Amino acid sequence: MTCLSFRETASQDTGDDRMEPLHLFWFCLIGILLAGYAILDGFDLGVGILHLCVRKDEERRVLMNSIGPIWDGNVVWLVVFGGALFAAFPKAYAAAFSGFYLAFILVLFALIFRAVSMEFRSKQPMQWWRSTWDVSFCAASTLATFLFGVLVGNCIAGLPLGPHGDFQHAVTMSTLLRPYPSLVGLFAVSTFAMHGSIYLYLKTEGELQQRIHRWMWRTFAIFLTLYVVTSVVTLTTVPQATGKYSDYPWLSLVVLLNVLAIANIPRAIYVGAPFYAFLSSAGTIAAFTFLFGMTLYPNMIVSSLDPAWSLSVTSSASTTKTLGIMTLIAFLGMPFVLAYTVTIYWVFRGKVKVGKFSY
Amino acid sequence: MSLDVEVLSRVQFALTIMFHYLFPPLSIGLAVLMVFMEGQYLRTGDRQYHTMTRFWTSLFAVNFAMGVATGIVMEFQFGTNWAAYARYVGDIFGSALAAEGIFAFFLESGFLAVLVFGWDRVSPRMHFVATVMVAFGSIFSAVWIVIANSWQHTPAGFVIEDGRAVINDFWAMIFNPSAMIRLAHVLLASFLVGAFFVMSVCAFYLLRKRHVEFAKRSFSIALNVGVVCSILMPVTGHVHAKVVEQYQPAKLAALEGHYTTGPADLYLFGWSDPETKRVYGPPPIPGGLSFLCHESFTAEVKGLNEFRPEDLPPLRLPFFTFHLMVVLGVAFIGLTLLAVFLRWRGTLFENRWLLRILFVFVLGPYFANQAGWVSAEVGRQPFIVYPAVDVTQRDPNGFIKMEGGLRTRDGLSNPEVVTGEYVLTSIVLFSVIYLLLFVIWFFVLNTKILHGPEEEPTPLPAPEKTTPRDIIETAALMTGHEATMTTAKQEAPDKVAGNQP
């Protein structure tokens, strides 16, 4: 990432806006937070999407408890992503969150329902109680994933950003769900479902694991189909995505690595090395996030009305002083964060056992 | 029909923050009590403390999940509904929010997993570490968010550049004039919620004569925390009032219904009427407010008349909520002192009427917390970021000068983008969903409380130690009729051990 030169951006920006290393650093850090969220909460959401595929109460509890101790920590990546975006690129945060008002309110409802479904489901023995929360858990996970994909699709397709850093009009449901963003939304659902099924395979055993083995193949097949369709549509209809490959030829290398990672998923499943399949799907999600970031770069939000109105990394950034302070905070905090994350995954390693402290 | 986006956005923010704030204070307060209980368990090895920690942890977990779920809403709302504000303060508010995420949320959520799910996966010592970390994490998140909020009341360490606030002194921003005292006030208030919650549940068990030993011990720990915090509360309130007087004199005048400059009275109850510019109610303490702010009953306090009408907050609501908070605060002191006195006399747990009052009084700290915040935040209006006030400077009309700041209506998202209809829709949705969640939360918590703690069998003393003589010695050491053999033994392990051959 460091091999990016600042030359290209200088010509694009107006006035004396100059990209500083800190701007680039925070753009990358925001990307890392987003990728971290997509990888970690991706399998949580995937487990939620697949939740209704098992019918027995015991098995549903196994699914929920496979993510029981860790989902909360994974959602924190999104919260920190939001906070970091607010702090580092307040103008982009303000424009996107107000512009996507309805979409964000729906995302919030989905996240609320997902959290409380897990917390409440097994607190009561009644059948209707558990079934209701099961459906709510699955629906909320699917809706949240779909909306994340739709938001990414809309950002790639461009947004009605006006000259003063606000959207010129609200993004209505029909704009939000244009064909291309909807396709990306479905693609996101298939990606997380695949990612989640591989995770579940790692965490389960016995007959359930055998069934999940079949899920891995099915979700992979759907994922692969949508990957091809989405890639073709993106390359043929989104000029700014294709343009980036001529600007930065080394991007093709990332795409190549991404394809290799995708190809490694079925190989690893086939040879019985599911952990490598999981790493590969995590790598795939990281690559998607990276390519998404590069499609936007050097902008944060691309205006579909007039390219000059786009909010660039530099023009939407906080002051260098704030970015400097936050860099210090990030360097102080991140080692701890990584240490906790590793510790928690280590403590809860191994197969899921539903016990008396479980959901 | 055009809907007023400002009013709607404020209603939505009030609704979502007040609902969210039902949960974090209990999380903070309970976490601290859990640290005490589990610490006692590690120190004494008494299983009863283990049972206590487990039970309160299971309630904590339900409450915490609600706090997380409703908390994400708050972070998103600065962008969705208050985009202009987000641009104006991103440099400052955003960095506090990001620090909160990195330092507090990861800590809380990571160790929460060990706290709730890790009982049989880690050693007792490691589990205790997790409890302590969760307590620290919940306090840290309060630290950062209170700093960010305080900056809105008493901005410091910044300059205005291109129409937005930019940090020029990080530490001055962090330690802005109201931050630390507000933090102390908020944390004490949270500890009180935890203490009164535990006392209420235990009072219920004692009234029903269930889990008596468990209830007495939990109650006692909560009462210790409760009495200390109740007594410290007015101290922080007093220091806080002085800060408000200095930096937000219009707010202070509104809180006490002080209309004309001069010595200010202190009302215990009343109703502030801006139409007649009078407070109706029982006679106040003459010069009481002057005394609180300046240690003199005749000191001058600026009245509401000195400010431009468009710089004044609403006057009825801050007065009412502020006095509700103060009255409740006095009640906390009275109740906890009485309970401590009765405990000293040894009759607390037989005193059914006090137990009944404490059972209901869990609502007290909840109302006090909400009322305190309403008086602080409505009192900050019509500003979202308070201007600098210099009471010695006058504008041409003779009113006190207020410079800078950001008016609440200027902090909104572009009303062309986020229309009144959108905000109204989201308010309706939030109301329905929050009402549903509240009912379910109450139902789940209620079931857990009715079910009660899982009584664990007290491990039998090791067989070789149970000589007849040993049992007699142990029985002789039993202090009260409630104590069991094993507790008596644990209370005086040295004496028992000393009698071993």
PDB file of N, CA and C in Angstrom, chain A residues 172-252:
ATOM      1  N   THR A 172     -33.735   7.649  -1.796  1.00  0.00           N
ATOM      2  CA  THR A 172     -34.986   6.934  -1.519  1.00  0.00           C
ATOM      3  C   THR A 172     -34.756   5.438  -1.676  1.00  0.00           C
ATOM      4  N   MET A 173     -35.766   4.678  -1.304  1.00  0.00           N
ATOM      5  CA  MET A 173     -35.661   3.228  -1.400  1.00  0.00           C
ATOM      6  C   MET A 173     -35.394   2.786  -2.838  1.00  0.00           C
ATOM      7  N   SER A 174     -36.060   3.460  -3.798  1.00  0.00           N
ATOM      8  CA  SER A 174     -35.896   3.012  -5.187  1.00  0.00           C
ATOM      9  C   SER A 174     -34.479   3.319  -5.694  1.00  0.00           C
ATOM     10  N   THR A 175     -33.897   4.441  -5.248  1.00  0.00           N
ATOM     11  CA  THR A 175     -32.502   4.728  -5.628  1.00  0.00           C
ATOM     12  C   THR A 175     -31.575   3.729  -4.958  1.00  0.00           C
ATOM     13  N   LEU A 176     -31.865   3.498  -3.677  1.00  0.00           N
ATOM     14  CA  LEU A 176     -31.011   2.619  -2.887  1.00  0.00           C
ATOM     15  C   LEU A 176     -30.949   1.238  -3.520  1.00  0.00           C
ATOM     16  N   LEU A 177     -32.100   0.749  -3.948  1.00  0.00           N
ATOM     17  CA  LEU A 177     -32.188  -0.623  -4.445  1.00  0.00           C
ATOM     18  C   LEU A 177     -32.120  -0.686  -5.970  1.00  0.00           C
ATOM     19  N   ARG A 178     -31.333   0.203  -6.571  1.00  0.00           N
ATOM     20  CA  ARG A 178     -31.090   0.089  -8.006  1.00  0.00           C
ATOM     21  C   ARG A 178     -30.487  -1.292  -8.291  1.00  0.00           C
ATOM     22  N   PRO A 179     -30.534  -1.741  -9.561  1.00  0.00           N
ATOM     23  CA  PRO A 179     -30.072  -3.110  -9.834  1.00  0.00           C
ATOM     24  C   PRO A 179     -28.647  -3.396  -9.364  1.00  0.00           C
ATOM     25  N   TYR A 180     -27.708  -2.490  -9.681  1.00  0.00           N
ATOM     26  CA  TYR A 180     -26.321  -2.809  -9.341  1.00  0.00           C
ATOM     27  C   TYR A 180     -26.109  -2.949  -7.836  1.00  0.00           C
ATOM     28  N   PRO A 181     -26.532  -1.942  -7.011  1.00  0.00           N
ATOM     29  CA  PRO A 181     -26.364  -2.116  -5.563  1.00  0.00           C
ATOM     30  C   PRO A 181     -27.077  -3.358  -5.028  1.00  0.00           C
ATOM     31  N   SER A 182     -28.250  -3.673  -5.576  1.00  0.00           N
ATOM     32  CA  SER A 182     -28.947  -4.863  -5.104  1.00  0.00           C
ATOM     33  C   SER A 182     -28.139  -6.120  -5.397  1.00  0.00           C
ATOM     34  N   LEU A 183     -27.508  -6.118  -6.570  1.00  0.00           N
ATOM     35  CA  LEU A 183     -26.658  -7.264  -6.916  1.00  0.00           C
ATOM     36  C   LEU A 183     -25.522  -7.404  -5.897  1.00  0.00           C
ATOM     37  N   VAL A 184     -24.894  -6.261  -5.572  1.00  0.00           N
ATOM     38  CA  VAL A 184     -23.809  -6.309  -4.584  1.00  0.00           C
ATOM     39  C   VAL A 184     -24.345  -6.794  -3.233  1.00  0.00           C
ATOM     40  N   GLY A 185     -25.574  -6.368  -2.909  1.00  0.00           N
ATOM     41  CA  GLY A 185     -26.201  -6.821  -1.663  1.00  0.00           C
ATOM     42  C   GLY A 185     -26.338  -8.335  -1.625  1.00  0.00           C
ATOM     43  N   LEU A 186     -26.834  -8.916  -2.718  1.00  0.00           N
ATOM     44  CA  LEU A 186     -26.985 -10.374  -2.776  1.00  0.00           C
ATOM     45  C   LEU A 186     -25.619 -11.051  -2.705  1.00  0.00           C
ATOM     46  N   PHE A 187     -24.673 -10.443  -3.393  1.00  0.00           N
ATOM     47  CA  PHE A 187     -23.315 -10.997  -3.375  1.00  0.00           C
ATOM     48  C   PHE A 187     -22.768 -11.023  -1.941  1.00  0.00           C
ATOM     49  N   ALA A 188     -23.040  -9.935  -1.195  1.00  0.00           N
ATOM     50  CA  ALA A 188     -22.581  -9.887   0.199  1.00  0.00           C
ATOM     51  C   ALA A 188     -23.216 -11.014   1.008  1.00  0.00           C
ATOM     52  N   VAL A 189     -24.517 -11.234   0.799  1.00  0.00           N
ATOM     53  CA  VAL A 189     -25.201 -12.299   1.540  1.00  0.00           C
ATOM     54  C   VAL A 189     -24.561 -13.652   1.223  1.00  0.00           C
ATOM     55  N   SER A 190     -24.277 -13.886  -0.071  1.00  0.00           N
ATOM     56  CA  SER A 190     -23.690 -15.187  -0.426  1.00  0.00           C
ATOM     57  C   SER A 190     -22.278 -15.323   0.142  1.00  0.00           C
ATOM     58  N   THR A 191     -21.513 -14.229   0.129  1.00  0.00           N
ATOM     59  CA  THR A 191     -20.147 -14.283   0.661  1.00  0.00           C
ATOM     60  C   THR A 191     -20.154 -14.628   2.144  1.00  0.00           C
ATOM     61  N   PHE A 192     -21.001 -13.915   2.909  1.00  0.00           N
ATOM     62  CA  PHE A 192     -21.007 -14.144   4.353  1.00  0.00           C
ATOM     63  C   PHE A 192     -21.591 -15.524   4.677  1.00  0.00           C
ATOM     64  N   ALA A 193     -22.563 -15.982   3.881  1.00  0.00           N
ATOM     65  CA  ALA A 193     -23.119 -17.317   4.122  1.00  0.00           C
ATOM     66  C   ALA A 193     -22.026 -18.370   3.949  1.00  0.00           C
ATOM     67  N   MET A 194     -21.207 -18.206   2.892  1.00  0.00           N
ATOM     68  CA  MET A 194     -20.118 -19.155   2.684  1.00  0.00           C
ATOM     69  C   MET A 194     -19.103 -19.080   3.831  1.00  0.00           C
ATOM     70  N   HIS A 195     -18.723 -17.843   4.166  1.00  0.00           N
ATOM     71  CA  HIS A 195     -17.754 -17.611   5.234  1.00  0.00           C
ATOM     72  C   HIS A 195     -18.273 -18.225   6.541  1.00  0.00           C
ATOM     73  N   GLY A 196     -19.553 -18.006   6.818  1.00  0.00           N
ATOM     74  CA  GLY A 196     -20.168 -18.529   8.033  1.00  0.00           C
ATOM     75  C   GLY A 196     -20.225 -20.046   8.043  1.00  0.00           C
ATOM     76  N   SER A 197     -20.499 -20.653   6.883  1.00  0.00           N
ATOM     77  CA  SER A 197     -20.605 -22.118   6.872  1.00  0.00           C
ATOM     78  C   SER A 197     -19.240 -22.759   7.130  1.00  0.00           C
ATOM     79  N   ILE A 198     -18.179 -22.133   6.603  1.00  0.00           N
ATOM     80  CA  ILE A 198     -16.845 -22.688   6.869  1.00  0.00           C
ATOM     81  C   ILE A 198     -16.516 -22.553   8.356  1.00  0.00           C
ATOM     82  N   TYR A 199     -16.886 -21.407   8.919  1.00  0.00           N
ATOM     83  CA  TYR A 199     -16.656 -21.200  10.350  1.00  0.00           C
ATOM     84  C   TYR A 199     -17.408 -22.253  11.173  1.00  0.00           C
ATOM     85  N   LEU A 200     -18.672 -22.491  10.791  1.00  0.00           N
ATOM     86  CA  LEU A 200     -19.472 -23.471  11.523  1.00  0.00           C
ATOM     87  C   LEU A 200     -18.864 -24.869  11.419  1.00  0.00           C
ATOM     88  N   TYR A 201     -18.337 -25.180  10.237  1.00  0.00           N
ATOM     89  CA  TYR A 201     -17.716 -26.490  10.052  1.00  0.00           C
ATOM     90  C   TYR A 201     -16.574 -26.671  11.062  1.00  0.00           C
ATOM     91  N   LEU A 202     -15.830 -25.578  11.278  1.00  0.00           N
ATOM     92  CA  LEU A 202     -14.712 -25.647  12.223  1.00  0.00           C
ATOM     93  C   LEU A 202     -15.197 -25.838  13.656  1.00  0.00           C
ATOM     94  N   LYS A 203     -16.373 -25.306  13.974  1.00  0.00           N
ATOM     95  CA  LYS A 203     -16.819 -25.277  15.361  1.00  0.00           C
ATOM     96  C   LYS A 203     -17.746 -26.430  15.729  1.00  0.00           C
ATOM     97  N   THR A 204     -18.160 -27.257  14.759  1.00  0.00           N
ATOM     98  CA  THR A 204     -19.121 -28.310  15.079  1.00  0.00           C
ATOM     99  C   THR A 204     -18.479 -29.677  14.925  1.00  0.00           C
ATOM    100  N   GLU A 205     -19.242 -30.708  15.264  1.00  0.00           N
ATOM    101  CA  GLU A 205     -18.730 -32.075  15.134  1.00  0.00           C
ATOM    102  C   GLU A 205     -19.893 -33.021  14.859  1.00  0.00           C
ATOM    103  N   GLY A 206     -19.559 -34.242  14.513  1.00  0.00           N
ATOM    104  CA  GLY A 206     -20.565 -35.299  14.354  1.00  0.00           C
ATOM    105  C   GLY A 206     -21.429 -35.126  13.123  1.00  0.00           C
ATOM    106  N   GLU A 207     -22.688 -35.546  13.284  1.00  0.00           N
ATOM    107  CA  GLU A 207     -23.613 -35.583  12.150  1.00  0.00           C
ATOM    108  C   GLU A 207     -23.902 -34.168  11.641  1.00  0.00           C
ATOM    109  N   LEU A 208     -24.025 -33.205  12.579  1.00  0.00           N
ATOM    110  CA  LEU A 208     -24.281 -31.818  12.182  1.00  0.00           C
ATOM    111  C   LEU A 208     -23.163 -31.302  11.285  1.00  0.00           C
ATOM    112  N   GLN A 209     -21.942 -31.670  11.653  1.00  0.00           N
ATOM    113  CA  GLN A 209     -20.800 -31.210  10.871  1.00  0.00           C
ATOM    114  C   GLN A 209     -20.860 -31.773   9.452  1.00  0.00           C
ATOM    115  N   GLN A 210     -21.335 -33.037   9.339  1.00  0.00           N
ATOM    116  CA  GLN A 210     -21.457 -33.649   8.011  1.00  0.00           C
ATOM    117  C   GLN A 210     -22.418 -32.853   7.140  1.00  0.00           C
ATOM    118  N   ARG A 211     -23.539 -32.411   7.761  1.00  0.00           N
ATOM    119  CA  ARG A 211     -24.496 -31.618   6.990  1.00  0.00           C
ATOM    120  C   ARG A 211     -23.881 -30.280   6.604  1.00  0.00           C
ATOM    121  N   ILE A 212     -23.147 -29.687   7.552  1.00  0.00           N
ATOM    122  CA  ILE A 212     -22.555 -28.382   7.255  1.00  0.00           C
ATOM    123  C   ILE A 212     -21.525 -28.513   6.137  1.00  0.00           C
ATOM    124  N   HIS A 213     -20.926 -29.675   6.031  1.00  0.00           N
ATOM    125  CA  HIS A 213     -19.994 -29.922   4.934  1.00  0.00           C
ATOM    126  C   HIS A 213     -20.692 -29.707   3.594  1.00  0.00           C
ATOM    127  N   ARG A 214     -21.927 -30.182   3.500  1.00  0.00           N
ATOM    128  CA  ARG A 214     -22.687 -29.970   2.257  1.00  0.00           C
ATOM    129  C   ARG A 214     -23.017 -28.486   2.065  1.00  0.00           C
ATOM    130  N   TRP A 215     -23.340 -27.810   3.191  1.00  0.00           N
ATOM    131  CA  TRP A 215     -23.635 -26.367   3.077  1.00  0.00           C
ATOM    132  C   TRP A 215     -22.453 -25.617   2.473  1.00  0.00           C
ATOM    133  N   MET A 216     -21.240 -26.018   2.863  1.00  0.00           N
ATOM    134  CA  MET A 216     -20.055 -25.296   2.368  1.00  0.00           C
ATOM    135  C   MET A 216     -20.025 -25.344   0.848  1.00  0.00           C
ATOM    136  N   TRP A 217     -20.305 -26.536   0.291  1.00  0.00           N
ATOM    137  CA  TRP A 217     -20.273 -26.649  -1.169  1.00  0.00           C
ATOM    138  C   TRP A 217     -21.360 -25.805  -1.818  1.00  0.00           C
ATOM    139  N   ARG A 218     -22.561 -25.900  -1.219  1.00  0.00           N
ATOM    140  CA  ARG A 218     -23.676 -25.150  -1.830  1.00  0.00           C
ATOM    141  C   ARG A 218     -23.446 -23.657  -1.762  1.00  0.00           C
ATOM    142  N   THR A 219     -23.072 -23.162  -0.576  1.00  0.00           N
ATOM    143  CA  THR A 219     -22.871 -21.719  -0.460  1.00  0.00           C
ATOM    144  C   THR A 219     -21.714 -21.271  -1.345  1.00  0.00           C
ATOM    145  N   PHE A 220     -20.706 -22.142  -1.484  1.00  0.00           N
ATOM    146  CA  PHE A 220     -19.589 -21.754  -2.347  1.00  0.00           C
ATOM    147  C   PHE A 220     -20.047 -21.636  -3.796  1.00  0.00           C
ATOM    148  N   ALA A 221     -20.902 -22.574  -4.225  1.00  0.00           N
ATOM    149  CA  ALA A 221     -21.387 -22.533  -5.610  1.00  0.00           C
ATOM    150  C   ALA A 221     -22.154 -21.238  -5.876  1.00  0.00           C
ATOM    151  N   ILE A 222     -23.033 -20.868  -4.922  1.00  0.00           N
ATOM    152  CA  ILE A 222     -23.806 -19.627  -5.101  1.00  0.00           C
ATOM    153  C   ILE A 222     -22.862 -18.426  -5.099  1.00  0.00           C
ATOM    154  N   PHE A 223     -21.925 -18.447  -4.164  1.00  0.00           N
ATOM    155  CA  PHE A 223     -20.941 -17.356  -4.075  1.00  0.00           C
ATOM    156  C   PHE A 223     -20.191 -17.200  -5.395  1.00  0.00           C
ATOM    157  N   LEU A 224     -19.726 -18.330  -5.936  1.00  0.00           N
ATOM    158  CA  LEU A 224     -18.909 -18.271  -7.157  1.00  0.00           C
ATOM    159  C   LEU A 224     -19.714 -17.688  -8.317  1.00  0.00           C
ATOM    160  N   THR A 225     -20.957 -18.144  -8.430  1.00  0.00           N
ATOM    161  CA  THR A 225     -21.812 -17.625  -9.505  1.00  0.00           C
ATOM    162  C   THR A 225     -21.955 -16.114  -9.379  1.00  0.00           C
ATOM    163  N   LEU A 226     -22.311 -15.662  -8.171  1.00  0.00           N
ATOM    164  CA  LEU A 226     -22.533 -14.225  -7.979  1.00  0.00           C
ATOM    165  C   LEU A 226     -21.225 -13.445  -8.116  1.00  0.00           C
ATOM    166  N   TYR A 227     -20.109 -14.070  -7.760  1.00  0.00           N
ATOM    167  CA  TYR A 227     -18.811 -13.398  -7.910  1.00  0.00           C
ATOM    168  C   TYR A 227     -18.550 -13.089  -9.385  1.00  0.00           C
ATOM    169  N   VAL A 228     -18.789 -14.097 -10.222  1.00  0.00           N
ATOM    170  CA  VAL A 228     -18.562 -13.903 -11.658  1.00  0.00           C
ATOM    171  C   VAL A 228     -19.502 -12.826 -12.200  1.00  0.00           C
ATOM    172  N   VAL A 229     -20.786 -12.943 -11.856  1.00  0.00           N
ATOM    173  CA  VAL A 229     -21.765 -11.966 -12.358  1.00  0.00           C
ATOM    174  C   VAL A 229     -21.393 -10.553 -11.894  1.00  0.00           C
ATOM    175  N   THR A 230     -21.121 -10.411 -10.583  1.00  0.00           N
ATOM    176  CA  THR A 230     -20.826  -9.082 -10.043  1.00  0.00           C
ATOM    177  C   THR A 230     -19.563  -8.511 -10.679  1.00  0.00           C
ATOM    178  N   SER A 231     -18.545  -9.342 -10.854  1.00  0.00           N
ATOM    179  CA  SER A 231     -17.303  -8.848 -11.451  1.00  0.00           C
ATOM    180  C   SER A 231     -17.557  -8.365 -12.871  1.00  0.00           C
ATOM    181  N   VAL A 232     -18.287  -9.155 -13.643  1.00  0.00           N
ATOM    182  CA  VAL A 232     -18.551  -8.772 -15.034  1.00  0.00           C
ATOM    183  C   VAL A 232     -19.342  -7.467 -15.081  1.00  0.00           C
ATOM    184  N   VAL A 233     -20.395  -7.390 -14.262  1.00  0.00           N
ATOM    185  CA  VAL A 233     -21.220  -6.182 -14.266  1.00  0.00           C
ATOM    186  C   VAL A 233     -20.395  -4.975 -13.822  1.00  0.00           C
ATOM    187  N   THR A 234     -19.578  -5.143 -12.790  1.00  0.00           N
ATOM    188  CA  THR A 234     -18.766  -4.019 -12.313  1.00  0.00           C
ATOM    189  C   THR A 234     -17.822  -3.547 -13.410  1.00  0.00           C
ATOM    190  N   LEU A 235     -17.132  -4.483 -14.044  1.00  0.00           N
ATOM    191  CA  LEU A 235     -16.132  -4.093 -15.037  1.00  0.00           C
ATOM    192  C   LEU A 235     -16.770  -3.502 -16.288  1.00  0.00           C
ATOM    193  N   THR A 236     -18.003  -3.899 -16.599  1.00  0.00           N
ATOM    194  CA  THR A 236     -18.620  -3.373 -17.813  1.00  0.00           C
ATOM    195  C   THR A 236     -19.409  -2.098 -17.577  1.00  0.00           C
ATOM    196  N   THR A 237     -19.945  -1.908 -16.368  1.00  0.00           N
ATOM    197  CA  THR A 237     -20.830  -0.746 -16.189  1.00  0.00           C
ATOM    198  C   THR A 237     -20.284   0.332 -15.265  1.00  0.00           C
ATOM    199  N   VAL A 238     -19.236   0.057 -14.517  1.00  0.00           N
ATOM    200  CA  VAL A 238     -18.723   1.093 -13.604  1.00  0.00           C
ATOM    201  C   VAL A 238     -17.369   1.578 -14.127  1.00  0.00           C
ATOM    202  N   PRO A 239     -17.383   2.690 -14.877  1.00  0.00           N
ATOM    203  CA  PRO A 239     -16.144   3.125 -15.515  1.00  0.00           C
ATOM    204  C   PRO A 239     -15.041   3.433 -14.507  1.00  0.00           C
ATOM    205  N   GLN A 240     -15.408   3.992 -13.339  1.00  0.00           N
ATOM    206  CA  GLN A 240     -14.351   4.393 -12.405  1.00  0.00           C
ATOM    207  C   GLN A 240     -13.636   3.187 -11.802  1.00  0.00           C
ATOM    208  N   ALA A 241     -14.312   2.021 -11.820  1.00  0.00           N
ATOM    209  CA  ALA A 241     -13.638   0.819 -11.321  1.00  0.00           C
ATOM    210  C   ALA A 241     -12.593   0.347 -12.330  1.00  0.00           C
ATOM    211  N   THR A 242     -12.956   0.341 -13.609  1.00  0.00           N
ATOM    212  CA  THR A 242     -12.012  -0.128 -14.627  1.00  0.00           C
ATOM    213  C   THR A 242     -10.866   0.859 -14.800  1.00  0.00           C
ATOM    214  N   GLY A 243     -11.207   2.159 -14.694  1.00  0.00           N
ATOM    215  CA  GLY A 243     -10.172   3.180 -14.867  1.00  0.00           C
ATOM    216  C   GLY A 243      -9.025   3.007 -13.896  1.00  0.00           C
ATOM    217  N   LYS A 244      -9.337   2.517 -12.703  1.00  0.00           N
ATOM    218  CA  LYS A 244      -8.321   2.369 -11.664  1.00  0.00           C
ATOM    219  C   LYS A 244      -7.232   1.382 -12.068  1.00  0.00           C
ATOM    220  N   TYR A 245      -7.615   0.387 -12.903  1.00  0.00           N
ATOM    221  CA  TYR A 245      -6.618  -0.620 -13.265  1.00  0.00           C
ATOM    222  C   TYR A 245      -5.562  -0.069 -14.216  1.00  0.00           C
ATOM    223  N   SER A 246      -5.937   0.948 -14.988  1.00  0.00           N
ATOM    224  CA  SER A 246      -4.898   1.567 -15.820  1.00  0.00           C
ATOM    225  C   SER A 246      -4.063   2.545 -14.995  1.00  0.00           C
ATOM    226  N   ASP A 247      -4.696   3.200 -14.006  1.00  0.00           N
ATOM    227  CA  ASP A 247      -3.938   4.113 -13.133  1.00  0.00           C
ATOM    228  C   ASP A 247      -2.937   3.344 -12.274  1.00  0.00           C
ATOM    229  N   TYR A 248      -3.429   2.243 -11.707  1.00  0.00           N
ATOM    230  CA  TYR A 248      -2.573   1.470 -10.808  1.00  0.00           C
ATOM    231  C   TYR A 248      -2.492   0.033 -11.327  1.00  0.00           C
ATOM    232  N   PRO A 249      -1.556  -0.248 -12.210  1.00  0.00           N
ATOM    233  CA  PRO A 249      -1.497  -1.585 -12.829  1.00  0.00           C
ATOM    234  C   PRO A 249      -1.335  -2.705 -11.802  1.00  0.00           C
ATOM    235  N   TRP A 250      -0.673  -2.402 -10.667  1.00  0.00           N
ATOM    236  CA  TRP A 250      -0.436  -3.463  -9.677  1.00  0.00           C
ATOM    237  C   TRP A 250      -1.720  -3.955  -9.035  1.00  0.00           C
ATOM    238  N   LEU A 251      -2.835  -3.233  -9.263  1.00  0.00           N
ATOM    239  CA  LEU A 251      -4.115  -3.694  -8.714  1.00  0.00           C
ATOM    240  C   LEU A 251      -4.488  -5.073  -9.266  1.00  0.00           C
ATOM    241  N   SER A 252      -4.059  -5.325 -10.504  1.00  0.00           N
ATOM    242  CA  SER A 252      -4.360  -6.623 -11.113  1.00  0.00           C
ATOM    243  C   SER A 252      -3.765  -7.749 -10.275  1.00  0.00           C
TER     244      SER A 252
END
